[in-house]
Structures are given as C-alpha cells and as structure tokens.
Short mmCIF file of C-alpha atoms (C1' of nucleotides) in Angstrom, two decimals:
data_model
loop_
_atom_site.label_atom_id
_atom_site.label_comp_id
_atom_site.label_asym_id
_atom_site.label_seq_id
_atom_site.Cartn_x
_atom_site.Cartn_y
_atom_site.Cartn_z
CA MET A 1 -181.49 -150.92 35.71
CA LYS A 2 -178.43 -151.78 33.97
CA LEU A 3 -177.40 -149.32 31.12
CA ASP A 4 -177.49 -151.35 27.79
CA TYR A 5 -176.10 -150.86 24.25
CA SER A 6 -178.58 -148.28 23.17
CA PHE A 7 -177.52 -145.97 26.03
CA TYR A 8 -173.61 -146.14 24.79
CA ASP A 9 -174.86 -146.02 20.99
CA ARG A 10 -175.04 -142.25 20.86
CA PRO A 11 -172.93 -139.00 20.36
CA THR A 12 -170.21 -139.02 23.07
CA ILE A 13 -171.01 -135.75 24.42
CA LYS A 14 -174.54 -136.62 25.13
CA VAL A 15 -173.42 -139.95 26.87
CA ALA A 16 -170.94 -138.28 28.99
CA ARG A 17 -173.61 -135.60 30.31
CA ASP A 18 -176.25 -138.56 30.80
CA LEU A 19 -173.52 -140.45 32.75
CA LEU A 20 -173.56 -138.00 35.60
CA GLY A 21 -175.82 -139.21 38.27
CA LYS A 22 -175.50 -142.85 37.30
CA LEU A 23 -174.25 -145.48 39.34
CA LEU A 24 -170.97 -147.44 38.68
CA ILE A 25 -170.79 -151.22 40.47
CA ARG A 26 -168.08 -153.35 40.61
CA GLU A 27 -168.18 -156.86 42.25
CA SER A 28 -165.08 -159.02 42.71
CA PRO A 29 -164.19 -161.76 45.02
CA GLU A 30 -163.61 -159.48 47.87
CA GLY A 31 -167.02 -157.67 47.67
CA LEU A 32 -169.19 -155.18 45.91
CA VAL A 33 -168.47 -151.17 46.00
CA SER A 34 -170.55 -148.78 44.10
CA GLY A 35 -170.69 -145.01 43.60
CA VAL A 36 -172.41 -142.35 41.70
CA ILE A 37 -170.62 -140.66 39.05
CA VAL A 38 -169.86 -137.03 39.39
CA GLU A 39 -167.17 -136.08 36.72
CA VAL A 40 -166.52 -137.21 33.27
CA GLU A 41 -164.52 -135.87 30.18
CA ALA A 42 -165.38 -136.77 26.62
CA TYR A 43 -162.70 -137.64 24.09
CA LEU A 44 -163.94 -137.57 20.45
CA ALA A 45 -163.44 -139.42 17.49
CA LYS A 46 -162.40 -136.70 15.28
CA ASP A 47 -160.94 -133.36 15.47
CA ASP A 48 -159.53 -134.09 18.80
CA GLU A 49 -155.82 -133.96 19.37
CA ALA A 50 -156.12 -134.84 23.08
CA SER A 51 -158.07 -138.29 22.12
CA HIS A 52 -156.19 -141.50 22.49
CA SER A 53 -157.68 -142.40 19.31
CA PHE A 54 -156.41 -139.38 17.25
CA SER A 55 -152.79 -141.03 16.15
CA GLY A 56 -155.03 -144.20 14.80
CA ILE A 57 -155.27 -147.68 16.28
CA LYS A 58 -152.40 -148.92 18.43
CA ASN A 59 -152.00 -152.08 20.38
CA ARG A 60 -152.66 -150.31 23.93
CA ASN A 61 -155.72 -148.20 22.57
CA SER A 62 -157.64 -150.99 20.64
CA SER A 63 -160.47 -151.09 22.82
CA MET A 64 -161.44 -147.50 22.43
CA PHE A 65 -162.23 -148.82 18.74
CA ALA A 66 -164.32 -151.56 20.04
CA ALA A 67 -168.30 -151.49 20.40
CA PRO A 68 -170.00 -149.11 22.38
CA GLY A 69 -170.37 -150.21 25.74
CA THR A 70 -166.86 -151.52 26.22
CA LEU A 71 -164.44 -150.74 29.00
CA TYR A 72 -161.31 -148.90 28.00
CA VAL A 73 -158.75 -149.10 30.72
CA TYR A 74 -155.58 -147.07 29.74
CA PRO A 75 -152.34 -147.27 32.15
CA ILE A 76 -150.80 -143.89 32.74
CA HIS A 77 -147.95 -142.88 35.21
CA ALA A 78 -147.93 -146.41 36.70
CA LYS A 79 -151.75 -146.32 37.35
CA TYR A 80 -155.06 -146.58 35.29
CA CYS A 81 -158.11 -144.74 33.92
CA MET A 82 -161.15 -146.08 32.89
CA ASN A 83 -163.13 -145.07 30.14
CA VAL A 84 -166.57 -146.10 28.37
CA VAL A 85 -166.66 -146.50 24.54
CA THR A 86 -169.11 -144.46 22.84
CA GLU A 87 -170.61 -144.42 19.19
CA GLN A 88 -170.43 -147.08 16.90
CA SER A 89 -167.34 -149.36 16.52
CA GLY A 90 -164.13 -148.58 14.94
CA GLN A 91 -164.85 -144.65 15.74
CA GLY A 92 -162.49 -144.32 18.54
CA ALA A 93 -164.73 -142.35 21.02
CA ALA A 94 -164.81 -142.67 24.50
CA VAL A 95 -165.95 -141.03 28.14
CA LEU A 96 -163.16 -140.70 31.02
CA ILE A 97 -164.79 -141.63 34.25
CA ARG A 98 -163.06 -139.13 36.30
CA ALA A 99 -164.59 -139.15 39.92
CA VAL A 100 -167.58 -140.94 41.75
CA GLU A 101 -168.99 -140.38 45.13
CA PRO A 102 -168.76 -143.72 47.07
CA MET A 103 -171.65 -145.39 48.04
CA GLU A 104 -171.64 -149.12 48.94
CA GLY A 105 -168.52 -150.99 49.98
CA ILE A 106 -166.49 -147.99 51.68
CA ASP A 107 -164.80 -150.16 53.84
CA LEU A 108 -163.39 -152.06 51.09
CA MET A 109 -162.57 -148.84 49.21
CA GLN A 110 -160.74 -147.90 52.38
CA SER A 111 -158.54 -150.89 52.52
CA ARG A 112 -157.87 -150.69 48.73
CA ARG A 113 -156.59 -147.34 48.95
CA GLY A 114 -155.19 -147.11 52.41
CA GLU A 115 -156.62 -146.39 56.00
CA LYS A 116 -155.06 -143.06 56.03
CA ILE A 117 -156.90 -141.95 53.07
CA GLY A 118 -160.34 -139.78 54.00
CA LEU A 119 -163.63 -140.62 52.54
CA ARG A 120 -163.22 -137.46 50.19
CA ASP A 121 -160.13 -138.84 48.63
CA LEU A 122 -161.19 -142.40 47.88
CA THR A 123 -162.39 -141.92 44.45
CA ARG A 124 -161.81 -138.32 43.72
CA GLY A 125 -159.66 -138.69 40.43
CA PRO A 126 -159.33 -141.29 37.69
CA ALA A 127 -156.41 -143.35 38.83
CA ARG A 128 -157.86 -143.17 42.67
CA LEU A 129 -161.34 -144.25 41.27
CA CYS A 130 -159.58 -147.45 39.45
CA GLN A 131 -157.74 -148.05 42.74
CA ALA A 132 -160.72 -147.97 45.10
CA PHE A 133 -162.51 -150.22 42.39
CA ALA A 134 -159.98 -152.62 41.83
CA VAL A 135 -159.97 -151.74 37.64
CA ASP A 136 -156.74 -152.70 36.15
CA ARG A 137 -155.60 -153.71 32.78
CA LEU A 138 -157.47 -157.42 33.21
CA LEU A 139 -160.76 -155.38 32.65
CA ASP A 140 -159.51 -153.90 29.55
CA GLY A 141 -162.10 -154.59 26.94
CA VAL A 142 -164.72 -155.77 29.26
CA ASP A 143 -168.43 -155.66 27.95
CA LEU A 144 -170.14 -153.39 30.38
CA THR A 145 -173.32 -154.43 29.01
CA THR A 146 -172.88 -158.13 29.99
CA SER A 147 -169.99 -158.22 32.38
CA THR A 148 -170.79 -159.39 36.10
CA ALA A 149 -167.70 -157.74 37.14
CA ILE A 150 -168.14 -154.04 36.42
CA TRP A 151 -171.35 -152.63 35.03
CA LEU A 152 -173.55 -149.12 35.10
CA GLU A 153 -176.95 -148.51 36.33
CA ASP A 154 -179.75 -146.02 35.63
CA SER A 155 -180.13 -145.33 39.43
CA SER A 156 -180.58 -147.07 42.74
CA PRO A 157 -183.72 -147.65 44.52
CA GLU A 158 -182.74 -145.72 47.66
CA LEU A 159 -181.43 -142.86 45.98
CA GLY A 160 -184.51 -142.27 43.87
CA LYS A 161 -184.45 -139.46 41.14
CA LEU A 162 -181.31 -137.32 41.74
CA VAL A 163 -181.53 -133.60 41.41
CA PHE A 164 -178.21 -131.91 40.15
CA SER A 165 -177.13 -129.32 37.68
CA VAL A 166 -174.30 -130.06 35.09
CA ALA A 167 -171.16 -127.83 34.92
CA THR A 168 -168.71 -127.97 32.13
CA SER A 169 -164.96 -127.15 31.92
CA GLU A 170 -161.63 -127.69 29.84
CA ARG A 171 -160.47 -131.00 30.47
CA ILE A 172 -157.73 -131.79 33.13
CA GLY A 173 -154.03 -132.74 32.55
CA ILE A 174 -153.87 -132.38 29.16
CA SER A 175 -151.37 -130.55 26.59
CA ARG A 176 -153.43 -130.37 23.21
CA ALA A 177 -157.05 -129.44 22.65
CA GLN A 178 -157.10 -127.56 25.66
CA ASP A 179 -159.83 -125.21 24.53
CA HIS A 180 -162.65 -127.58 24.34
CA GLN A 181 -165.26 -127.66 27.05
CA LEU A 182 -165.41 -131.24 27.23
CA ARG A 183 -165.43 -131.84 31.20
CA PHE A 184 -168.71 -132.53 32.58
CA PHE A 185 -169.41 -132.43 36.46
CA VAL A 186 -171.80 -132.29 38.85
CA ASP A 187 -172.13 -128.75 40.13
CA GLY A 188 -170.88 -127.99 43.64
CA ASN A 189 -170.34 -131.87 44.66
CA ARG A 190 -167.44 -132.22 46.76
CA PHE A 191 -166.18 -135.39 45.27
CA VAL A 192 -165.35 -133.72 41.96
CA SER A 193 -161.63 -133.54 41.32
CA GLY A 194 -159.84 -130.54 39.93
CA CYS A 195 -158.88 -127.15 41.15
CA ALA A 196 -161.36 -124.62 43.22
CA ARG A 197 -162.24 -122.50 40.21
CA CYS A 198 -163.82 -125.21 38.35
CA HIS A 199 -166.52 -125.20 41.13
CA SER A 200 -168.91 -122.50 40.87
CA LEU A 201 -170.81 -123.79 43.90
CA PRO A 202 -168.32 -125.14 46.47
CA ASN A 203 -169.49 -127.94 48.83
CA LYS A 204 -172.86 -128.06 48.18
CA ASP A 205 -174.84 -131.23 49.40
CA ALA A 206 -173.23 -134.38 48.31
CA PHE A 207 -175.54 -137.57 47.02
CA ARG A 208 -174.89 -139.48 50.12
CA SER A 209 -176.49 -137.04 52.37
CA HIS A 210 -180.03 -137.76 50.47
CA VAL A 211 -179.94 -141.20 51.37
"C1'" DC B 1 -157.39 -124.52 51.80
"C1'" DT B 2 -153.62 -123.83 47.53
"C1'" DG B 3 -149.81 -124.59 44.51
"C1'" DA B 4 -145.20 -126.70 43.14
"C1'" DG B 5 -142.37 -130.78 42.60
"C1'" DG B 6 -140.80 -135.20 41.85
"C1'" DA B 7 -142.31 -140.55 41.56
"C1'" DT B 8 -143.77 -143.66 38.56
"C1'" DA B 9 -143.84 -147.75 34.39
"C1'" DG B 10 -145.44 -148.84 30.25
"C1'" DT B 11 -145.87 -147.65 25.18
"C1'" DC B 12 -143.89 -145.57 21.01
"C1'" DT B 13 -140.39 -142.62 18.43
"C1'" DG C 1 -135.19 -141.62 25.49
"C1'" DA C 2 -139.46 -138.94 25.64
"C1'" DC C 3 -143.90 -139.19 26.43
"C1'" DT C 4 -147.90 -139.35 29.41
"C1'" DA C 5 -156.32 -138.14 30.07
"C1'" DT C 6 -151.68 -138.97 37.72
"C1'" DC C 7 -150.83 -138.81 42.80
"C1'" DC C 8 -148.75 -137.99 47.01
"C1'" DT C 9 -146.35 -134.89 50.08
"C1'" DC C 10 -144.73 -130.81 51.62
"C1'" DA C 11 -144.46 -126.11 52.51
"C1'" DG C 12 -146.91 -121.80 53.32
"C1'" DA C 13 -151.14 -119.19 54.23
#
DNA sequence: CTGAGGATAGTCT
DNA sequence: GACTATCCTCAGA
C-alpha cells in the first residue's frame, strides 16, 4: 500500500526509522525498478548544523521546505541524493535515503550503473541509488503521495512482514554536527553503505534471500 | 577486505 | 574561489 501524507507528517526521527523496510518504487519509460530501504539519515529542522535547511531557504533547497511527502533531490559532487520531506511545510526537515536492497528491475539498474558493477554496489550509497533509479533534478519537488513516477509502499505481498533490527550511528560524510546519532540502518544487511565498524553483525541474511 | 586520494559541477560567498 | 549529505580506482594485506 502506498504511503500517504500522514506517514510523512510526523517527527523526522520516527519517519526515518519507519522508512527502513519500506519499498521504494520508480517507474519510467524504460521500466520499473524497486528496492527495500535499508539505510537512511535524518536531517532536522532545528539545531542541526549539518542540515541543508540550517542556513535558511535558498533556491537549491526550497523543496526541503515544501509539504511532507515531497521528494527533495540535491546535486552534490556532480551526482544526486534523494530525500523525503517530513514534518509540516516550512520546517525544513527531511530524511536522506542512503541505500536500498534491489528487488525488481535489476537488469535495468545494471544497465544504468554499468555492466561491470556488482549486485551489491548497484544501490549501496545515495548517489549510486539515484543513478540506478534514474532520479535527478527533474524529480525534485515531486509529491510522493500522488506521483506515478516514484513512490513508497508499506511492503510487497511476496516479502510479507520483514523482520529485522534497527541500528544507529553518526551520519556519514558531514563536517558539522557529527555527534548526532541520526543514521539508521538495517543491522547486518549487506546492502548498507559505509564502513565495517558501523555494522555490528556483518553479512547477515539479506531480504532478498527471504523471497 | 580496507583506506587514501583525486575527479567532478553546481551553488553560494 | 571554496564548498560539498560522493564515487571510483588503486595499492596493499
């Protein structure tokens, strides 16, 4: 079932944790791809120096201040990252989706990412994920609750109820506010990005093996 | 497997 | 001109 407004219109940290295990779906003329979210980071509206909203609304971050459920796509290092806007309009809070476990459309992801890339590296990392899902600035500001190009679902019938434990750590790749434990990931899932010390149980079963 | 270093381009100071 | 919420390649164990 597609996630609606009431899912996003909540405290950012709750939304971030609840996004783990949800299905991200992208439909384009080339075909459909999907994956289960295994890693996210929360960026808060207040007292968070690492958040793009910290120094106020700018041209480039304006969709982070839009309604909850809006997609905020940000260009960085000549690549893209995707975020989901949370809380109320004008707050400037969002959750960065850092990694998914590929489910449907692996061939299409493979052709977008390059034939030499292994399965594990297709969507492990925010910019890799955007490339595999063909997410760029054209999707910035899209409403995830109504769009037919990209949206989130609670779960897929064939996966059933996913069982996993949530781990937390500092966020990755930022230079300020590094002490906050605002990164959430599926403990042990091998499609999570980042360093080995951030995984307390390395190489546990992936969701894909449950199908 | 790990860590280091350079490439990359759009936005803001 | 400096800054990134990054990625890829390469060397070494």
